[in-house]
N, CA, C and O atoms as a DFTB+ gen file, in Angstrom:
540 C
 N C O
     1  1      23.287     -69.438      10.512
     2  2      23.610     -69.867       9.164
     3  2      24.056     -68.646       8.354
     4  3      23.470     -67.569       8.453
     5  1      25.089     -68.837       7.565
     6  2      25.594     -67.766       6.712
     7  2      24.999     -67.895       5.308
     8  3      24.493     -68.957       4.947
     9  1      25.057     -66.820       4.515
    10  2      24.618     -66.937       3.123
    11  2      25.390     -68.016       2.354
    12  3      24.809     -68.700       1.511
    13  1      26.673     -68.174       2.627
    14  2      27.460     -69.209       1.941
    15  2      26.959     -70.607       2.302
    16  3      26.886     -71.479       1.436
    17  1      26.614     -70.828       3.570
    18  2      26.058     -72.122       3.975
    19  2      24.694     -72.356       3.319
    20  3      24.373     -73.474       2.916
    21  1      23.906     -71.297       3.220
    22  2      22.597     -71.415       2.572
    23  2      22.756     -71.698       1.078
    24  3      21.981     -72.469       0.513
    25  1      23.743     -71.090       0.439
    26  2      24.011     -71.384      -0.977
    27  2      24.358     -72.859      -1.167
    28  3      23.991     -73.459      -2.177
    29  1      25.068     -73.450      -0.191
    30  2      25.389     -74.880      -0.265
    31  2      24.127     -75.730      -0.165
    32  3      24.031     -76.773      -0.812
    33  1      23.160     -75.296       0.637
    34  2      21.874     -75.999       0.715
    35  2      21.205     -75.970      -0.650
    36  3      20.657     -76.974      -1.104
    37  1      21.253     -74.819      -1.298
    38  2      20.689     -74.711      -2.652
    39  2      21.325     -75.724      -3.592
    40  3      20.627     -76.500      -4.245
    41  1      22.645     -75.715      -3.656
    42  2      23.333     -76.562      -4.633
    43  2      23.190     -78.050      -4.335
    44  3      23.250     -78.872      -5.249
    45  1      23.002     -78.402      -3.067
    46  2      22.941     -79.818      -2.697
    47  2      21.538     -80.413      -2.728
    48  3      21.395     -81.635      -2.777
    49  1      20.488     -79.569      -2.700
    50  2      19.151     -80.108      -2.479
    51  2      18.091     -79.738      -3.511
    52  3      16.939     -80.155      -3.391
    53  1      18.461     -78.971      -4.509
    54  2      17.448     -78.530      -5.472
    55  2      17.684     -79.136      -6.846
    56  3      18.813     -79.443      -7.230
    57  1      16.600     -79.296      -7.567
    58  2      16.648     -79.866      -8.912
    59  2      17.486     -78.981      -9.843
    60  3      17.573     -77.771      -9.636
    61  1      18.096     -79.579     -10.860
    62  2      18.913     -78.803     -11.798
    63  2      18.177     -77.623     -12.425
    64  3      18.777     -76.569     -12.633
    65  1      16.891     -77.779     -12.729
    66  2      16.183     -76.657     -13.355
    67  2      16.016     -75.485     -12.386
    68  3      15.965     -74.336     -12.824
    69  1      15.930     -75.750     -11.076
    70  2      15.884     -74.660     -10.093
    71  2      17.252     -73.997     -10.017
    72  3      17.344     -72.772      -9.937
    73  1      18.312     -74.796     -10.043
    74  2      19.669     -74.236     -10.028
    75  2      19.920     -73.376     -11.261
    76  3      20.695     -72.421     -11.199
    77  1      19.276     -73.702     -12.379
    78  2      19.413     -72.896     -13.592
    79  2      18.887     -71.470     -13.428
    80  3      19.213     -70.598     -14.232
    81  1      18.074     -71.224     -12.391
    82  2      17.600     -69.865     -12.124
    83  2      18.728     -68.965     -11.620
    84  3      18.599     -67.741     -11.640
    85  1      19.829     -69.563     -11.170
    86  2      21.011     -68.830     -10.666
    87  2      20.696     -67.983      -9.430
    88  3      21.264     -66.906      -9.247
    89  1      19.793     -68.475      -8.590
    90  2      19.465     -67.769      -7.354
    91  2      20.697     -67.660      -6.459
    92  3      21.519     -68.573      -6.394
    93  1      20.804     -66.532      -5.778
    94  2      21.889     -66.318      -4.815
    95  2      21.285     -65.905      -3.486
    96  3      20.367     -65.087      -3.434
    97  1      21.806     -66.475      -2.422
    98  2      21.360     -66.091      -1.086
    99  2      22.123     -64.831      -0.692
   100  3      23.353     -64.818      -0.651
   101  1      21.372     -63.781      -0.404
   102  2      21.971     -62.497      -0.019
   103  2      22.077     -62.362       1.495
   104  3      23.044     -61.797       2.005
   105  1      21.074     -62.885       2.218
   106  2      21.063     -62.767       3.683
   107  2      20.143     -63.832       4.259
   108  3      19.186     -64.264       3.615
   109  1      20.450     -64.246       5.485
   110  2      19.585     -65.148       6.236
   111  2      19.500     -64.645       7.668
   112  3      20.433     -64.027       8.179
   113  1      18.386     -64.913       8.296
   114  2      18.200     -64.540       9.691
   115  2      17.426     -65.625      10.402
   116  3      17.166     -66.687       9.835
   117  1      17.058     -65.361      11.642
   118  2      16.342     -66.362      12.438
   119  2      14.993     -66.728      11.841
   120  3      14.518     -67.849      12.018
   121  1      14.375     -65.789      11.136
   122  2      13.030     -66.030      10.618
   123  2      12.881     -65.619       9.152
   124  3      11.760     -65.417       8.686
   125  1      13.981     -65.495       8.424
   126  2      13.878     -64.999       7.057
   127  2      15.066     -65.389       6.195
   128  3      16.118     -65.809       6.678
   129  1      14.845     -65.229       4.893
   130  2      15.920     -65.391       3.917
   131  2      15.676     -64.387       2.796
   132  3      14.538     -64.134       2.401
   133  1      16.762     -63.825       2.296
   134  2      16.691     -62.902       1.167
   135  2      17.534     -63.487       0.048
   136  3      18.722     -63.757       0.221
   137  1      16.904     -63.678      -1.098
   138  2      17.587     -64.226      -2.275
   139  2      17.512     -63.224      -3.413
   140  3      16.677     -62.320      -3.407
   141  1      18.385     -63.393      -4.377
   142  2      18.379     -62.561      -5.579
   143  2      18.202     -63.467      -6.783
   144  3      18.929     -64.445      -6.956
   145  1      17.229     -63.127      -7.609
   146  2      17.011     -63.809      -8.880
   147  2      17.550     -62.897      -9.972
   148  3      16.940     -61.870     -10.269
   149  1      18.694     -63.254     -10.582
   150  2      19.270     -62.393     -11.616
   151  2      18.400     -62.370     -12.873
   152  3      17.828     -63.385     -13.272
   153  1      18.315     -61.206     -13.476
   154  2      17.579     -61.069     -14.731
   155  2      18.208     -61.969     -15.792
   156  3      19.431     -62.059     -15.904
   157  1      17.362     -62.624     -16.559
   158  2      17.825     -63.440     -17.671
   159  2      16.766     -63.408     -18.763
   160  3      15.584     -63.622     -18.493
   161  1      17.174     -63.150     -19.957
   162  2      16.251     -63.170     -21.093
   163  2      15.640     -64.564     -21.251
   164  3      14.521     -64.701     -21.746
   165  1      16.379     -65.601     -20.829
   166  2      15.853     -66.978     -20.890
   167  2      14.598     -67.160     -20.045
   168  3      13.791     -68.048     -20.319
   169  1      14.427     -66.329     -19.020
   170  2      13.279     -66.446     -18.128
   171  2      12.138     -65.507     -18.502
   172  3      11.103     -65.482     -17.836
   173  1      12.331     -64.737     -19.567
   174  2      11.331     -63.744     -19.966
   175  2      10.283     -64.346     -20.889
   176  3      10.545     -65.279     -21.649
   177  1       9.104     -63.785     -20.795
   178  2       8.000     -64.158     -21.678
   179  2       7.924     -63.147     -22.821
   180  3       8.710     -62.202     -22.891
   181  1       6.956     -63.371     -23.715
   182  2       6.751     -62.386     -24.770
   183  2       6.485     -61.025     -24.116
   184  3       5.807     -60.942     -23.092
   185  1       7.008     -59.995     -24.698
   186  2       6.904     -58.666     -24.108
   187  2       8.017     -58.342     -23.133
   188  3       8.131     -57.199     -22.691
   189  1       8.847     -59.324     -22.785
   190  2      10.019     -59.063     -21.961
   191  2       9.833     -59.169     -20.467
   192  3      10.782     -58.921     -19.723
   193  1       8.658     -59.526     -19.995
   194  2       8.448     -59.659     -18.560
   195  2       8.933     -61.006     -18.044
   196  3       8.779     -62.027     -18.714
   197  1       9.511     -61.004     -16.867
   198  2       9.981     -62.236     -16.233
   199  2       8.790     -63.169     -16.021
   200  3       7.721     -62.723     -15.603
   201  1       8.964     -64.442     -16.303
   202  2       7.843     -65.388     -16.224
   203  2       7.384     -65.602     -14.785
   204  3       8.178     -65.592     -13.844
   205  1       6.084     -65.795     -14.650
   206  2       5.512     -66.081     -13.340
   207  2       6.028     -67.378     -12.754
   208  3       6.184     -67.500     -11.539
   209  1       6.298     -68.360     -13.629
   210  2       6.812     -69.639     -13.138
   211  2       8.160     -69.465     -12.449
   212  3       8.417     -70.091     -11.420
   213  1       9.020     -68.619     -13.009
   214  2      10.326     -68.370     -12.399
   215  2      10.162     -67.669     -11.049
   216  3      10.858     -67.990     -10.086
   217  1       9.243     -66.716     -10.989
   218  2       9.015     -65.998      -9.734
   219  2       8.447     -66.925      -8.666
   220  3       8.842     -66.847      -7.503
   221  1       7.523     -67.801      -9.055
   222  2       6.947     -68.734      -8.085
   223  2       7.994     -69.725      -7.579
   224  3       8.018     -70.047      -6.391
   225  1       8.855     -70.207      -8.469
   226  2       9.923     -71.120      -8.048
   227  2      10.892     -70.413      -7.107
   228  3      11.378     -71.011      -6.148
   229  1      11.173     -69.137      -7.381
   230  2      12.079     -68.376      -6.515
   231  2      11.469     -68.185      -5.126
   232  3      12.172     -68.298      -4.122
   233  1      10.166     -67.897      -5.061
   234  2       9.489     -67.739      -3.768
   235  2       9.501     -69.045      -2.988
   236  3       9.754     -69.053      -1.784
   237  1       9.232     -70.136      -3.669
   238  2       9.232     -71.460      -3.055
   239  2      10.622     -71.795      -2.501
   240  3      10.753     -72.291      -1.382
   241  1      11.630     -71.523      -3.286
   242  2      13.014     -71.801      -2.887
   243  2      13.429     -70.939      -1.696
   244  3      14.094     -71.422      -0.780
   245  1      13.041     -69.681      -1.708
   246  2      13.385     -68.786      -0.594
   247  2      12.772     -69.284       0.712
   248  3      13.371     -69.140       1.777
   249  1      11.582     -69.867       0.628
   250  2      10.955     -70.414       1.836
   251  2      11.771     -71.563       2.398
   252  3      11.964     -71.648       3.611
   253  1      12.251     -72.445       1.542
   254  2      13.077     -73.569       2.014
   255  2      14.319     -73.044       2.726
   256  3      14.710     -73.574       3.765
   257  1      14.934     -72.013       2.176
   258  2      16.139     -71.446       2.802
   259  2      15.783     -70.805       4.144
   260  3      16.529     -70.953       5.112
   261  1      14.656     -70.097       4.214
   262  2      14.241     -69.481       5.483
   263  2      13.980     -70.539       6.552
   264  3      14.401     -70.384       7.698
   265  1      13.289     -71.609       6.181
   266  2      13.025     -72.690       7.145
   267  2      14.341     -73.336       7.577
   268  3      14.540     -73.610       8.760
   269  1      15.225     -73.576       6.632
   270  2      16.522     -74.177       6.955
   271  2      17.317     -73.292       7.902
   272  3      17.927     -73.786       8.849
   273  1      17.314     -71.994       7.654
   274  2      18.039     -71.062       8.526
   275  2      17.441     -71.083       9.937
   276  3      18.174     -71.087      10.926
   277  1      16.119     -71.097      10.024
   278  2      15.461     -71.085      11.329
   279  2      15.726     -72.374      12.106
   280  3      15.810     -72.350      13.334
   281  1      15.857     -73.492      11.403
   282  2      16.078     -74.782      12.058
   283  2      17.563     -75.113      12.210
   284  3      17.904     -76.128      12.816
   285  1      18.443     -74.280      11.673
   286  2      19.872     -74.513      11.818
   287  2      20.452     -75.470      10.799
   288  3      21.585     -75.925      10.957
   289  1      19.707     -75.783       9.765
   290  2      20.186     -76.666       8.712
   291  2      19.019     -77.211       7.903
   292  3      17.857     -77.066       8.280
   293  1      19.350     -77.833       6.800
   294  2      18.322     -78.379       5.916
   295  2      17.723     -79.646       6.500
   296  3      18.438     -80.496       7.031
   297  1      16.411     -79.765       6.398
   298  2      15.692     -80.997       6.683
   299  2      14.712     -81.214       5.540
   300  3      14.276     -80.246       4.916
   301  1      14.359     -82.447       5.256
   302  2      13.385     -82.680       4.193
   303  2      12.063     -81.965       4.494
   304  3      11.571     -81.986       5.622
   305  1      11.510     -81.340       3.470
   306  2      10.237     -80.625       3.594
   307  2       9.585     -80.589       2.228
   308  3      10.236     -80.814       1.208
   309  1       8.293     -80.304       2.218
   310  2       7.586     -80.233       0.952
   311  2       6.535     -79.135       0.997
   312  3       5.960     -78.841       2.045
   313  1       6.301     -78.544      -0.150
   314  2       5.288     -77.502      -0.265
   315  2       3.903     -78.131      -0.147
   316  3       3.589     -79.098      -0.842
   317  1       3.089     -77.581       0.728
   318  2       1.705     -78.004       0.872
   319  2       0.795     -77.049       0.103
   320  3      -0.176     -77.473      -0.524
   321  1       1.118     -75.760       0.157
   322  2       0.306     -74.742      -0.495
   323  2       1.183     -73.549      -0.849
   324  3       2.075     -73.172      -0.089
   325  1       0.920     -72.961      -2.009
   326  2       1.552     -71.698      -2.378
   327  2       0.532     -70.878      -3.136
   328  3      -0.102     -71.364      -4.073
   329  1       0.381     -69.640      -2.727
   330  2      -0.513     -68.710      -3.402
   331  2       0.308     -67.487      -3.790
   332  3       1.018     -66.918      -2.962
   333  1       0.208     -67.091      -5.047
   334  2       0.997     -65.973      -5.543
   335  2       0.094     -64.966      -6.228
   336  3      -0.771     -65.336      -7.022
   337  1       0.298     -63.688      -5.918
   338  2      -0.406     -62.598      -6.583
   339  2       0.631     -61.737      -7.288
   340  3       1.544     -61.199      -6.661
   341  1       0.476     -61.615      -8.601
   342  2       1.405     -60.821      -9.401
   343  2       0.867     -59.399      -9.516
   344  3      -0.311     -59.194      -9.808
   345  1       1.753     -58.408      -9.281
   346  2       1.289     -57.026      -9.249
   347  2       1.849     -56.180     -10.385
   348  3       1.204     -55.222     -10.811
   349  1       3.018     -56.510     -10.875
   350  2       3.587     -55.782     -12.012
   351  2       4.672     -56.627     -12.641
   352  3       5.286     -57.469     -11.986
   353  1       4.898     -56.394     -13.911
   354  2       5.938     -57.130     -14.630
   355  2       7.321     -56.631     -14.227
   356  3       7.512     -55.458     -13.908
   357  1       8.271     -57.549     -14.251
   358  2       9.679     -57.192     -14.061
   359  2      10.346     -57.350     -15.418
   360  3      10.336     -58.434     -16.002
   361  1      10.921     -56.269     -15.915
   362  2      11.615     -56.309     -17.207
   363  2      13.019     -55.749     -17.047
   364  3      13.207     -54.613     -16.613
   365  1      13.993     -56.560     -17.403
   366  2      15.380     -56.100     -17.424
   367  2      16.005     -55.815     -16.072
   368  3      17.003     -55.098     -16.006
   369  1      15.454     -56.351     -14.989
   370  2      16.014     -56.087     -13.656
   371  2      16.027     -57.378     -12.842
   372  3      15.212     -58.274     -13.063
   373  1      16.958     -57.459     -11.904
   374  2      16.994     -58.573     -10.964
   375  2      15.790     -58.466     -10.025
   376  3      15.147     -57.420      -9.931
   377  1      15.504     -59.561      -9.341
   378  2      14.388     -59.589      -8.395
   379  2      14.914     -59.962      -7.018
   380  3      15.653     -60.935      -6.865
   381  1      14.526     -59.180      -6.017
   382  2      14.855     -59.449      -4.614
   383  2      13.684     -60.219      -4.014
   384  3      12.538     -59.773      -4.072
   385  1      13.986     -61.376      -3.439
   386  2      12.966     -62.220      -2.846
   387  2      13.218     -62.284      -1.345
   388  3      14.292     -62.700      -0.912
   389  1      12.240     -61.877      -0.557
   390  2      12.383     -61.971       0.898
   391  2      11.272     -62.855       1.448
   392  3      10.091     -62.525       1.346
   393  1      11.664     -63.978       2.030
   394  2      10.733     -64.903       2.665
   395  2      10.827     -64.713       4.174
   396  3      11.906     -64.829       4.754
   397  1       9.701     -64.423       4.802
   398  2       9.634     -64.217       6.249
   399  2       8.711     -65.279       6.838
   400  3       7.548     -65.395       6.449
   401  1       9.239     -66.041       7.768
   402  2       8.427     -67.065       8.424
   403  2       7.448     -66.400       9.381
   404  3       7.836     -65.586      10.218
   405  1       6.186     -66.754       9.249
   406  2       5.176     -66.212      10.151
   407  2       4.840     -67.205      11.259
   408  3       4.340     -66.821      12.316
   409  1       5.119     -68.484      11.011
   410  2       4.970     -69.506      12.043
   411  2       5.855     -70.686      11.666
   412  3       5.852     -71.146      10.524
   413  1       6.606     -71.163      12.637
   414  2       7.430     -72.347      12.448
   415  2       7.119     -73.317      13.566
   416  3       7.446     -73.080      14.729
   417  1       6.482     -74.414      13.195
   418  2       6.169     -75.462      14.161
   419  2       7.072     -76.664      13.946
   420  3       8.004     -76.619      13.143
   421  1       6.789     -77.739      14.672
   422  2       7.589     -78.953      14.513
   423  2       7.329     -79.627      13.172
   424  3       8.233     -80.231      12.594
   425  1       6.107     -79.529      12.680
   426  2       5.731     -80.241      11.449
   427  2       5.273     -79.335      10.307
   428  3       5.126     -79.801       9.177
   429  1       5.045     -78.045      10.581
   430  2       4.619     -77.128       9.524
   431  2       5.333     -75.794       9.647
   432  3       5.796     -75.407      10.720
   433  1       5.408     -75.109       8.527
   434  2       5.975     -73.762       8.488
   435  2       5.113     -72.919       7.553
   436  3       4.618     -73.410       6.539
   437  1       4.943     -71.658       7.901
   438  2       4.179     -70.706       7.119
   439  2       5.082     -69.512       6.819
   440  3       5.849     -69.075       7.678
   441  1       4.988     -68.989       5.598
   442  2       5.834     -67.853       5.230
   443  2       5.088     -66.893       4.315
   444  3       4.212     -67.293       3.547
   445  1       5.451     -65.626       4.412
   446  2       5.022     -64.590       3.482
   447  2       6.249     -64.151       2.694
   448  3       7.319     -63.948       3.267
   449  1       6.098     -64.007       1.396
   450  2       7.225     -63.698       0.520
   451  2       6.893     -62.471      -0.315
   452  3       5.805     -62.362      -0.879
   453  1       7.852     -61.546      -0.385
   454  2       7.726     -60.404      -1.289
   455  2       8.798     -60.522      -2.359
   456  3       9.931     -60.920      -2.086
   457  1       8.423     -60.170      -3.576
   458  2       9.339     -60.192      -4.715
   459  2       9.350     -58.791      -5.307
   460  3       8.320     -58.302      -5.769
   461  1      10.513     -58.145      -5.297
   462  2      10.619     -56.754      -5.705
   463  2      11.616     -56.565      -6.833
   464  3      12.661     -57.214      -6.873
   465  1      11.283     -55.674      -7.741
   466  2      12.148     -55.263      -8.848
   467  2      13.293     -54.447      -8.260
   468  3      13.050     -53.396      -7.667
   469  1      14.537     -54.905      -8.409
   470  2      15.663     -54.176      -7.809
   471  2      15.959     -52.867      -8.532
   472  3      16.579     -51.971      -7.960
   473  1      15.527     -52.750      -9.774
   474  2      15.748     -51.502     -10.506
   475  2      14.925     -50.358      -9.949
   476  3      15.442     -49.266      -9.717
   477  1      13.636     -50.613      -9.736
   478  2      12.731     -49.567      -9.261
   479  2      12.388     -49.699      -7.786
   480  3      11.932     -48.739      -7.165
   481  1      12.605     -50.885      -7.221
   482  2      12.197     -51.143      -5.851
   483  2      10.725     -51.493      -5.733
   484  3      10.241     -51.765      -4.634
   485  1      10.005     -51.491      -6.849
   486  2       8.567     -51.751      -6.835
   487  2       8.264     -53.213      -6.532
   488  3       8.995     -54.117      -6.937
   489  1       7.182     -53.416      -5.820
   490  2       6.719     -54.761      -5.517
   491  2       6.201     -55.403      -6.801
   492  3       5.335     -54.842      -7.473
   493  1       6.723     -56.563      -7.138
   494  2       6.304     -57.283      -8.340
   495  2       5.286     -58.357      -8.023
   496  3       4.367     -58.594      -8.807
   497  1       5.440     -59.018      -6.870
   498  2       4.532     -60.100      -6.490
   499  2       4.619     -60.344      -4.997
   500  3       5.588     -59.984      -4.329
   501  1       3.562     -60.972      -4.505
   502  2       3.512     -61.457      -3.116
   503  2       3.124     -62.920      -3.173
   504  3       2.355     -63.349      -4.033
   505  1       3.672     -63.671      -2.243
   506  2       3.307     -65.086      -2.161
   507  2       3.173     -65.467      -0.696
   508  3       3.738     -64.826       0.190
   509  1       2.418     -66.517      -0.469
   510  2       2.377     -67.134       0.857
   511  2       2.534     -68.630       0.638
   512  3       2.031     -69.190      -0.336
   513  1       3.237     -69.260       1.560
   514  2       3.491     -70.688       1.434
   515  2       3.213     -71.395       2.762
   516  3       3.296     -70.811       3.842
   517  1       2.879     -72.673       2.627
   518  2       2.757     -73.567       3.778
   519  2       3.590     -74.789       3.435
   520  3       3.475     -75.345       2.343
   521  1       4.415     -75.195       4.359
   522  2       5.304     -76.345       4.168
   523  2       5.049     -77.402       5.224
   524  3       4.763     -77.086       6.379
   525  1       5.153     -78.653       4.824
   526  2       5.183     -79.764       5.762
   527  2       6.655     -80.112       5.982
   528  3       7.401     -80.317       5.024
   529  1       7.059     -80.176       7.225
   530  2       8.434     -80.518       7.567
   531  2       8.466     -82.024       7.821
   532  3       7.778     -82.535       8.705
   533  1       9.266     -82.713       7.040
   534  2       9.262     -84.181       7.039
   535  2      10.345     -84.777       7.918
   536  3      10.270     -85.951       8.281
   537  1      11.340     -83.995       8.262
   538  2      12.455     -84.544       9.020
   539  2      12.734     -83.808      10.286
   540  3      13.652     -84.170      11.021
């Protein structure tokens, strides 16, 4: 799967509010996906830090792209669990999201996600997800 094909999965399968995040697929591999969340003042909280809700949605979305890349295309799936630990605020910089599948079964997928400030390279958050694969 190419990044352009993965971008089409984004546009065809995600809710309008997720598309409003303007996520871009930078790279996909057999067990991973790398997305970019562009900085937007609309996504910032008081004090200028990017909202946790936006970061969690980006991590969740990156997992769907990673699973789709590993399976060779999109199939219906749903989040069963997501745990996120925030480590530092992101202010005025894009965020690099890398979702790495740690296990892909017929009915479940597990992933670890890192979210990094592209300005400093510092880790902003970590997430782990579990997905049920429905199709």
